[in-house]
Coordinates of C-alpha atoms and ligand atoms in Angstrom, one line a residue:
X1 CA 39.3 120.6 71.7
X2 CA 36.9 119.8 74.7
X3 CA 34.1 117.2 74.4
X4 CA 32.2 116.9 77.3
X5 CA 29.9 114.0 77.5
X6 CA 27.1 112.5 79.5
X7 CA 29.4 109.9 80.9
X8 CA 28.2 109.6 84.2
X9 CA 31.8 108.7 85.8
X10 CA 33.8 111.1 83.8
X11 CA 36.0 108.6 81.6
X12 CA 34.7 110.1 78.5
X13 CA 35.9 113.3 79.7
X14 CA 37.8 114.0 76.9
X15 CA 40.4 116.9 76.9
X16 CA 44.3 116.9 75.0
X17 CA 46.7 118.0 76.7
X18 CA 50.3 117.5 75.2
X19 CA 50.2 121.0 73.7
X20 CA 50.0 122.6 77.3
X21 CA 52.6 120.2 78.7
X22 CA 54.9 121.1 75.8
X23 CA 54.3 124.9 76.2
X24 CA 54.8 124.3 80.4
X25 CA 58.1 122.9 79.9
X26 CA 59.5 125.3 77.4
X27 CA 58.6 128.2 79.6
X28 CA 61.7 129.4 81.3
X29 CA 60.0 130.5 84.1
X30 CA 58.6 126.9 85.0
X31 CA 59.8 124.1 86.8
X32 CA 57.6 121.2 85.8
X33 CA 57.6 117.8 87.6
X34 CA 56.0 114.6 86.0
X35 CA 54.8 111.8 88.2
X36 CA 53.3 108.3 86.3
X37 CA 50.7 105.8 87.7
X38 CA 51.3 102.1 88.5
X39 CA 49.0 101.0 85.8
X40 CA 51.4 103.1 82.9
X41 CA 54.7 101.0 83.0
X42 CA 53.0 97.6 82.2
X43 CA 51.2 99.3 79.1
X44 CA 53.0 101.7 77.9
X45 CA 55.7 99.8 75.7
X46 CA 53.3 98.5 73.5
X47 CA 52.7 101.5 72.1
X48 CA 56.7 101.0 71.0
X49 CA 56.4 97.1 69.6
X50 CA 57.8 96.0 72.8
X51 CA 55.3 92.6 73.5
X52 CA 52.1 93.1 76.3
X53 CA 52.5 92.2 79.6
X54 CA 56.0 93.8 79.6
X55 CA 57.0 96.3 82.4
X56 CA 58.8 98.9 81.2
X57 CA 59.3 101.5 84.2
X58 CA 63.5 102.5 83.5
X59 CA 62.7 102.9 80.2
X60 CA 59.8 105.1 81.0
X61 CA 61.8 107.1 83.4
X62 CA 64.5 107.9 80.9
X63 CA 62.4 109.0 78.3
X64 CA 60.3 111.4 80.6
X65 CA 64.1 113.0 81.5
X66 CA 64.9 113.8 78.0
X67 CA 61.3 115.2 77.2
X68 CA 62.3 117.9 79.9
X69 CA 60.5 117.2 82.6
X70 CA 62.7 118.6 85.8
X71 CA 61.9 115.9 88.0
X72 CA 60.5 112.4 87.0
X73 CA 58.8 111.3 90.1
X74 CA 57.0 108.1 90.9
X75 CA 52.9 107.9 92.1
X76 CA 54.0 104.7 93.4
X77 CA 55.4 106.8 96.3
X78 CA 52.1 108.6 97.1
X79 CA 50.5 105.1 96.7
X80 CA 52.5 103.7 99.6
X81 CA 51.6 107.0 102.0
X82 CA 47.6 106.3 100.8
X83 CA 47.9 103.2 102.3
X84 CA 49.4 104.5 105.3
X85 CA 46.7 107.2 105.6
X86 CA 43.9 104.7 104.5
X87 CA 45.1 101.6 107.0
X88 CA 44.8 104.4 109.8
X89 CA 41.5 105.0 108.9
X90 CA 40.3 101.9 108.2
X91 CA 42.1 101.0 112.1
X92 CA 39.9 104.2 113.4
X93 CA 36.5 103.3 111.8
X94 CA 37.0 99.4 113.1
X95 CA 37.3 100.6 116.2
X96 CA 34.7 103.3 117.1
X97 CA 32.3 101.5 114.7
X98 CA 31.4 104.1 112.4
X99 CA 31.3 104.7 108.7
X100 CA 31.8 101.2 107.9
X101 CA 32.1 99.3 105.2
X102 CA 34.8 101.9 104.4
X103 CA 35.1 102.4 100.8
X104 CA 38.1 103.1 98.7
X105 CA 38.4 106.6 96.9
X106 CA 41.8 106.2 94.5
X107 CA 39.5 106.0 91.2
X108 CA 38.0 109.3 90.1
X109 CA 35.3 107.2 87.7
X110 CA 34.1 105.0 90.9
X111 CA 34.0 108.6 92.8
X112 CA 31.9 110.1 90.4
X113 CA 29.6 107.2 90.6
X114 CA 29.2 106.9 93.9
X115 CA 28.5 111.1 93.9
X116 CA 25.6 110.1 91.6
X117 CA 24.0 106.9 92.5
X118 CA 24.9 106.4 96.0
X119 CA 24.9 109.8 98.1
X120 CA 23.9 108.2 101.1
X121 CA 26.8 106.5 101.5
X122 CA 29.3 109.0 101.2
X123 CA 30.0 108.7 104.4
X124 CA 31.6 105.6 104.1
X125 CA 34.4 106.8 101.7
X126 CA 38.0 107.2 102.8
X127 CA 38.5 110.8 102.9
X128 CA 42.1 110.5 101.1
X129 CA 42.8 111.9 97.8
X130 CA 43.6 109.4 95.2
X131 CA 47.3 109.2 95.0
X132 CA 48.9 111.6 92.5
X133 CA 47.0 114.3 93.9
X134 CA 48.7 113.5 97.1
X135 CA 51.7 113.7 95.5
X136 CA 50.5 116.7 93.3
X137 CA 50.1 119.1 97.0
X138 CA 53.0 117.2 98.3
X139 CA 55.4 118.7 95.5
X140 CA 53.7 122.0 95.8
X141 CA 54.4 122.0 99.8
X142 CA 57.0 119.8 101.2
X143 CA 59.1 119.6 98.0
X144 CA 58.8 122.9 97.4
X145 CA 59.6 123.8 100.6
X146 CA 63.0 121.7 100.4
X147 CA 63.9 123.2 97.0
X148 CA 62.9 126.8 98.6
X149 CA 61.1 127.4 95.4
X150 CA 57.7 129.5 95.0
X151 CA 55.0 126.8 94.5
X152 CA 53.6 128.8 91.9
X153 CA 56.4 128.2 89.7
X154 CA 56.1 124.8 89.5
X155 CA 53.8 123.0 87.2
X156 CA 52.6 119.1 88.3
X157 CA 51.5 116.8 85.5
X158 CA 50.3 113.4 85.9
X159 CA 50.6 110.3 83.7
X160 CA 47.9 108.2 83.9
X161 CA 45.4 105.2 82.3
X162 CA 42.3 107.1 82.2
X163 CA 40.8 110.4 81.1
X164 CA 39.1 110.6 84.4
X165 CA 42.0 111.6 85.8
X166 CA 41.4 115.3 84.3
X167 CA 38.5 115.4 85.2
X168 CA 39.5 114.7 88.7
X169 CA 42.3 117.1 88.8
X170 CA 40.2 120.2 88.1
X171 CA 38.3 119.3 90.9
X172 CA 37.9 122.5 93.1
X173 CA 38.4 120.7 96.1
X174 CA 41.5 119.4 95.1
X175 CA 43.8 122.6 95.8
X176 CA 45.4 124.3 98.9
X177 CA 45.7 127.8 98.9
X178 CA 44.5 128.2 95.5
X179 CA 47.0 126.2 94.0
X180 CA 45.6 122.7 92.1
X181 CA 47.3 120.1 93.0
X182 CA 47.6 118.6 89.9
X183 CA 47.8 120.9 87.0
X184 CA 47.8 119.0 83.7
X185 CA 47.3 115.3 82.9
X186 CA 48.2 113.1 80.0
X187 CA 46.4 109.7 78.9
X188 CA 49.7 106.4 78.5
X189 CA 48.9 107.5 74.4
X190 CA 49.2 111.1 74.7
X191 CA 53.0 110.2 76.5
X192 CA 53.7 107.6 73.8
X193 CA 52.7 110.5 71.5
X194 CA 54.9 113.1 72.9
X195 CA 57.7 110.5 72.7
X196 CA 57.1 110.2 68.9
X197 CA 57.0 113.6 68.4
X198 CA 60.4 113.8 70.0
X199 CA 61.9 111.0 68.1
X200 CA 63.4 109.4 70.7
X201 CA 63.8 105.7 70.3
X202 CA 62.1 104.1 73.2
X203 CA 63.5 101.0 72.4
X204 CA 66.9 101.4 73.0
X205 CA 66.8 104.0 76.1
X206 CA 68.8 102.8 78.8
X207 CA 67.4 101.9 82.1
X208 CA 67.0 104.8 84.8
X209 CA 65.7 105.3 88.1
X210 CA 63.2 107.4 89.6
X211 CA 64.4 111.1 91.1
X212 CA 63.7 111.6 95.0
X213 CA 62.1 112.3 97.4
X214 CA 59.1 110.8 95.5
X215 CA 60.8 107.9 93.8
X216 CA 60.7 105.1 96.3
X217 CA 57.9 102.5 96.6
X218 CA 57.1 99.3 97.8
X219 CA 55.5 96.1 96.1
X220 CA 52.7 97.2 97.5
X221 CA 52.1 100.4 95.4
X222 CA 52.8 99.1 92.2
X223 CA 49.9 96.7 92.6
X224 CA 47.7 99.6 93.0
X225 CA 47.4 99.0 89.1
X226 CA 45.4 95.9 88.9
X227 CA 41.5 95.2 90.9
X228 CA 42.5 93.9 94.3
X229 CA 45.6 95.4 94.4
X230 CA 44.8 98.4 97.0
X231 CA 43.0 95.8 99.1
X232 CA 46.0 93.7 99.4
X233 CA 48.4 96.7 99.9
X234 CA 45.7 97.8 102.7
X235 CA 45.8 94.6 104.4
X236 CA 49.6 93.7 104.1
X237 CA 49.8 96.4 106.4
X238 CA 46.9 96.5 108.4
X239 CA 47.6 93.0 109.2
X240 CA 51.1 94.2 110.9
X241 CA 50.0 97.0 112.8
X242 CA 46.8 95.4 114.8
X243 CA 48.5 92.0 115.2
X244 CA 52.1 93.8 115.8
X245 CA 53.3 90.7 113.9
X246 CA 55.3 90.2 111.0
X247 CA 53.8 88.9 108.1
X248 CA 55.2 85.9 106.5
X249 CA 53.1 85.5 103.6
X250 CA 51.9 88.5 101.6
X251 CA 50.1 87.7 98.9
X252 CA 46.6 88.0 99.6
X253 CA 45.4 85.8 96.1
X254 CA 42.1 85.6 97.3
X255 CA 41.4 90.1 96.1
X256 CA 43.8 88.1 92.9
X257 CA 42.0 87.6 89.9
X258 CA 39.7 88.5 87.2
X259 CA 36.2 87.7 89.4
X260 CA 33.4 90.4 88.9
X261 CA 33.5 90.3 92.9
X262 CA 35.7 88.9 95.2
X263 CA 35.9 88.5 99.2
X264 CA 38.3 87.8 101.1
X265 CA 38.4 86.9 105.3
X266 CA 41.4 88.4 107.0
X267 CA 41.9 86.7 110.5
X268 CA 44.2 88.7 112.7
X269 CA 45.8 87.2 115.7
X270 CA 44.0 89.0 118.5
X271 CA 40.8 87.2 116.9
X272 CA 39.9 89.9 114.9
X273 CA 38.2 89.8 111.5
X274 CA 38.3 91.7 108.7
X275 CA 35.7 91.3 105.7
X276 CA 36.6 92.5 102.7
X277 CA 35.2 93.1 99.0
X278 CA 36.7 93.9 95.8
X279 CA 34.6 94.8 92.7
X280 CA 35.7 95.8 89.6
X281 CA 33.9 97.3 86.4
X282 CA 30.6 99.6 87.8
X283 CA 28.1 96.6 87.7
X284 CA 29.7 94.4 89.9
X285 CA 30.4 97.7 91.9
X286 CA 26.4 98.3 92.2
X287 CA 25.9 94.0 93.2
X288 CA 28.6 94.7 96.2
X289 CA 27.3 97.8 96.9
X290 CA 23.4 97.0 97.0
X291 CA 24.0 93.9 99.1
X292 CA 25.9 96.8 101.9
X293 CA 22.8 99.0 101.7
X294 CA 20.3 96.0 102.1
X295 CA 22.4 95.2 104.9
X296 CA 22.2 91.2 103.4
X297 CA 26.2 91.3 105.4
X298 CA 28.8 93.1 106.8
X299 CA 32.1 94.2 105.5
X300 CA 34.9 96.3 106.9
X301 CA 36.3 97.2 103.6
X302 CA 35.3 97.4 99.9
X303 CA 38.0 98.4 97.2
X304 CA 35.9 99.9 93.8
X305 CA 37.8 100.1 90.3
X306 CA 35.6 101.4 87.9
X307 CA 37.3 99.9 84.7
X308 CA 37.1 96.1 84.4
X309 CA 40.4 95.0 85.4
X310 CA 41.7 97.8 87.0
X311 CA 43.6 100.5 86.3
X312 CA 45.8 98.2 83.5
X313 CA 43.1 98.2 81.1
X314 CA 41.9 101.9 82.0
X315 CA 40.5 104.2 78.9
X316 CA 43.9 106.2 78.3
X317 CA 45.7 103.0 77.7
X318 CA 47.5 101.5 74.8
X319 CA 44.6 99.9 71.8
X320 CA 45.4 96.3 71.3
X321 CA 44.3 95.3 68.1
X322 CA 41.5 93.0 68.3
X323 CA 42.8 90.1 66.7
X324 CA 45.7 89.6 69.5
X325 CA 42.5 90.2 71.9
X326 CA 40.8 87.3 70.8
X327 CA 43.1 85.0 71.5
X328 CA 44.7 86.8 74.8
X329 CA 43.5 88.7 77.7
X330 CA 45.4 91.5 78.1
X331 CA 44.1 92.0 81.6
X332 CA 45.9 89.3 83.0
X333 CA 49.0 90.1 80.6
X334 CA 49.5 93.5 82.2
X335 CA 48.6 92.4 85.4
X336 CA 51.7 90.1 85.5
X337 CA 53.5 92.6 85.0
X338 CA 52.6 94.5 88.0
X339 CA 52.9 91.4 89.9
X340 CA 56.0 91.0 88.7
X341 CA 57.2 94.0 90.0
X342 CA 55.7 93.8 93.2
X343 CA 57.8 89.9 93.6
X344 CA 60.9 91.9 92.2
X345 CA 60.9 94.4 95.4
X346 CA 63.2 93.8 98.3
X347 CA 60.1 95.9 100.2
X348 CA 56.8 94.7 99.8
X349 CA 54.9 96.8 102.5
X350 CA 53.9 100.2 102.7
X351 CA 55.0 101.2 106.2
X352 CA 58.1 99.6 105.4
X353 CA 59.2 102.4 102.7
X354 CA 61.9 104.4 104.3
X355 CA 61.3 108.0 102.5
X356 CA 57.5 107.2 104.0
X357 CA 58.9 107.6 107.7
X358 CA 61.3 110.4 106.5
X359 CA 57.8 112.7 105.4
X360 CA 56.3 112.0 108.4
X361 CA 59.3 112.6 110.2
X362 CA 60.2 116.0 108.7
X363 CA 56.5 116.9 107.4
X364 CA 53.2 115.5 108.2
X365 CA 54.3 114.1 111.4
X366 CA 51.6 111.3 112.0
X367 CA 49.2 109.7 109.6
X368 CA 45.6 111.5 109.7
X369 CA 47.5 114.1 111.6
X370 CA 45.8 117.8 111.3
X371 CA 48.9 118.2 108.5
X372 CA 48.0 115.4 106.3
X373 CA 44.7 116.1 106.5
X374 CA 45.2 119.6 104.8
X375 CA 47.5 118.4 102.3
X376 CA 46.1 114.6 101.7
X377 CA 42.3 114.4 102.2
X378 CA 39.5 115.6 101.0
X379 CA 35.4 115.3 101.1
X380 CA 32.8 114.4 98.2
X381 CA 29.7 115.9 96.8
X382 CA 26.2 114.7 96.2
X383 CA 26.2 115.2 92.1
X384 CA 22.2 115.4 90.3
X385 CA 24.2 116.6 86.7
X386 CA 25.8 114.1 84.5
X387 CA 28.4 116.7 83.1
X388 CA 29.3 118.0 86.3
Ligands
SF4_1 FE1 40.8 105.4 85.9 FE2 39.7 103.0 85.4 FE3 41.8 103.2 87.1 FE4 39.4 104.2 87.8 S1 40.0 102.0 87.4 S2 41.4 105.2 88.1 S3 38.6 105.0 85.8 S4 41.8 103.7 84.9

């Protein structure tokens, strides 16, 4: 069933939807294509006994491929091109001046909030769509187009931490030519539950990779997962294209770290400055943002995460008990795992992914290019109605 709340930022948006995803991928007639979130693979073996703060992406990956998904695909990928799309914005607004700070827009529950509480800055939001709905009109374009398939065939579901995520993939504006581009998502527990209900044993599935074109990613997208992460990706790569230097060190520690709100001061070599600010949870979202609309100081960019955390500890995650909780915190366990993964990559840039260059090569040709803006951005609403 449907309960719709008054939560203003959607996260109680509740809706199951393993029964459509079941009934999607035993229908002949479809050709269904999974994609999972950065945040999923350091959370999701806990549901399996496996210990927190354990990454678990092959395992995921082969246990999506005997559930019968067609293509197991990788929001990590779409993570990479945001930043790509994002960084070119961000290098636009810093240099005509306008719509600055700009504001992140990959987390539906900070979206919502801002719709509600801070419509007069909605200017200052990145225009991109949140990553798997990126990846969502990519598959129903691009890929399609490679696999000469009718897009309407295909059904695009989305693992991810939070039940905001629904919400935010029946928003309207987030379709092209009539066609959503995400059609069904499912909470880390609803997968775990669909792999129950298959019996498979999680444990002992081997390790497997990603399928491509969407299977690639850099360091930098897997961090998406944790507060500061997006920041960090943004300015590993922002840093190389104004300075046209290589960057030696890319761990930006200062957006690290589980501090309501954290700044960081990016000097480039030309002399140039960038002023960042990462809040996570919604109340040190409103202390960053009120200081912005005072005007108290200026920043170029300001990541939100609405969940404390990040994405790790999103609603749609895996319940630690509450005895392990008191003497752990599983926001730092799950964020070394992500960091982990993001020291484990031979590529730890965006820009540097080579299937990145390939889709703008063969597809979107340039970043915020009149193609990528159909298929990858879209524009916000001023919202009066909690449920809405
Ligand atoms: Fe969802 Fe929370 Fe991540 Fe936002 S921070 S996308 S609400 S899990």
């Amino acid at each position: 069933g449907q309960c719709i709340t008054a939560c203003p930022v959607g996260a109680l948006y509740e809706k199951e939807n393993i029964k459509d995803v079941w009934k999607a991928i035993y229908d002949k007639e479809k050709y269904v294509v999974v994609q999972t979130a950065p945040a999923i693979r350091a959370a999701l073996g806990e549901e399996f006994g496996i210990p927190v703060g354990t990454s678990v992406t092959g395992k995921m990956v082969a246990a999506l491929r005997r559930l019968g998904f067609d293509k197991v695909f990788d929001t990590d990928f779409t993570a990479d091109l945001t930043i790509m799309e994002e960084g070119t914005e961000l290098i636009s607004r810093l240099t005509s001046g306008e719509n600055l700070p700009l504001m992140t827009s990959c987390c539906p529950g900070w979206i919502k909030f801002a719709e509600h509480f801070y419509p007069d800055m909605l200017d200052n939001l990145s225009t991109c769509k949140s990553p798997h709905e990126m990846e969502g009109a990519l598959i129903k374009s691009y890929f399609a187009e490679k696999m000469a398939m009718d897009p309407k065939k295909i059904v695009t579901v989305s693992i991810m931490p939070c039940t905001a995520k629904k919400f935010e993939s029946a928003r309207g504006e987030l379709s092209n030519d009539g066609l959503q581009d995400v059609d069904l998502v499912l909470t880390t527990r609803e997968l775990a539950r669909m792999i129950k209900e298959a019996g498979i044993d999680f444990e002992n599935l081997p390790v497997e990779e990603f399928d491509n074109p969407f299977g690639e990613s850099t360091g930098a997208a897997v961090i998406f997962g944790v507060t500061g992460g997006v920041a960090e990706a943004a300015l590993r790569t922002v840093f190389e294209i104004l300075s046209g230097k290589e960057l030696e060190t890319v761990n930006y520690t200062a957006v690290r770290g589980l501090e309501g709100v954290k700044e960081a001061v990016i000097e480039l070599p030309n002399g140039m400055t960038i002023n960042s600010i990462v809040a996570h949870g919604l109340g040190n979202a409103r202390k960053a943002l009120d200081v912005v609309r005072n005007g108290e100081k200026q920043y170029h960019f300001i990541e939100v995460m609405a969940c404390p955390g990040g994405c790790v500890t999103g609603g749609g995650q895996p319940i630690v008990d509450s005895e392990y909780r008191m003497d752990h915190d599983i926001r730092l366990q799950r964020a070394s795992a992500i960091y982990a993964e993001d020291e484990s990559k031979v590529l730890r840039k965006s820009h540097k992914n080579p299937y990145i260059t390939k889709i703008y090569e063969e597809f979107l040709e340039a970043p915020n290019s009149e193609v990528s803006h159909k298929h990858l951005h879209t524009h916000y609403v001023k919202r009066e109605k909690f449920w809405k």
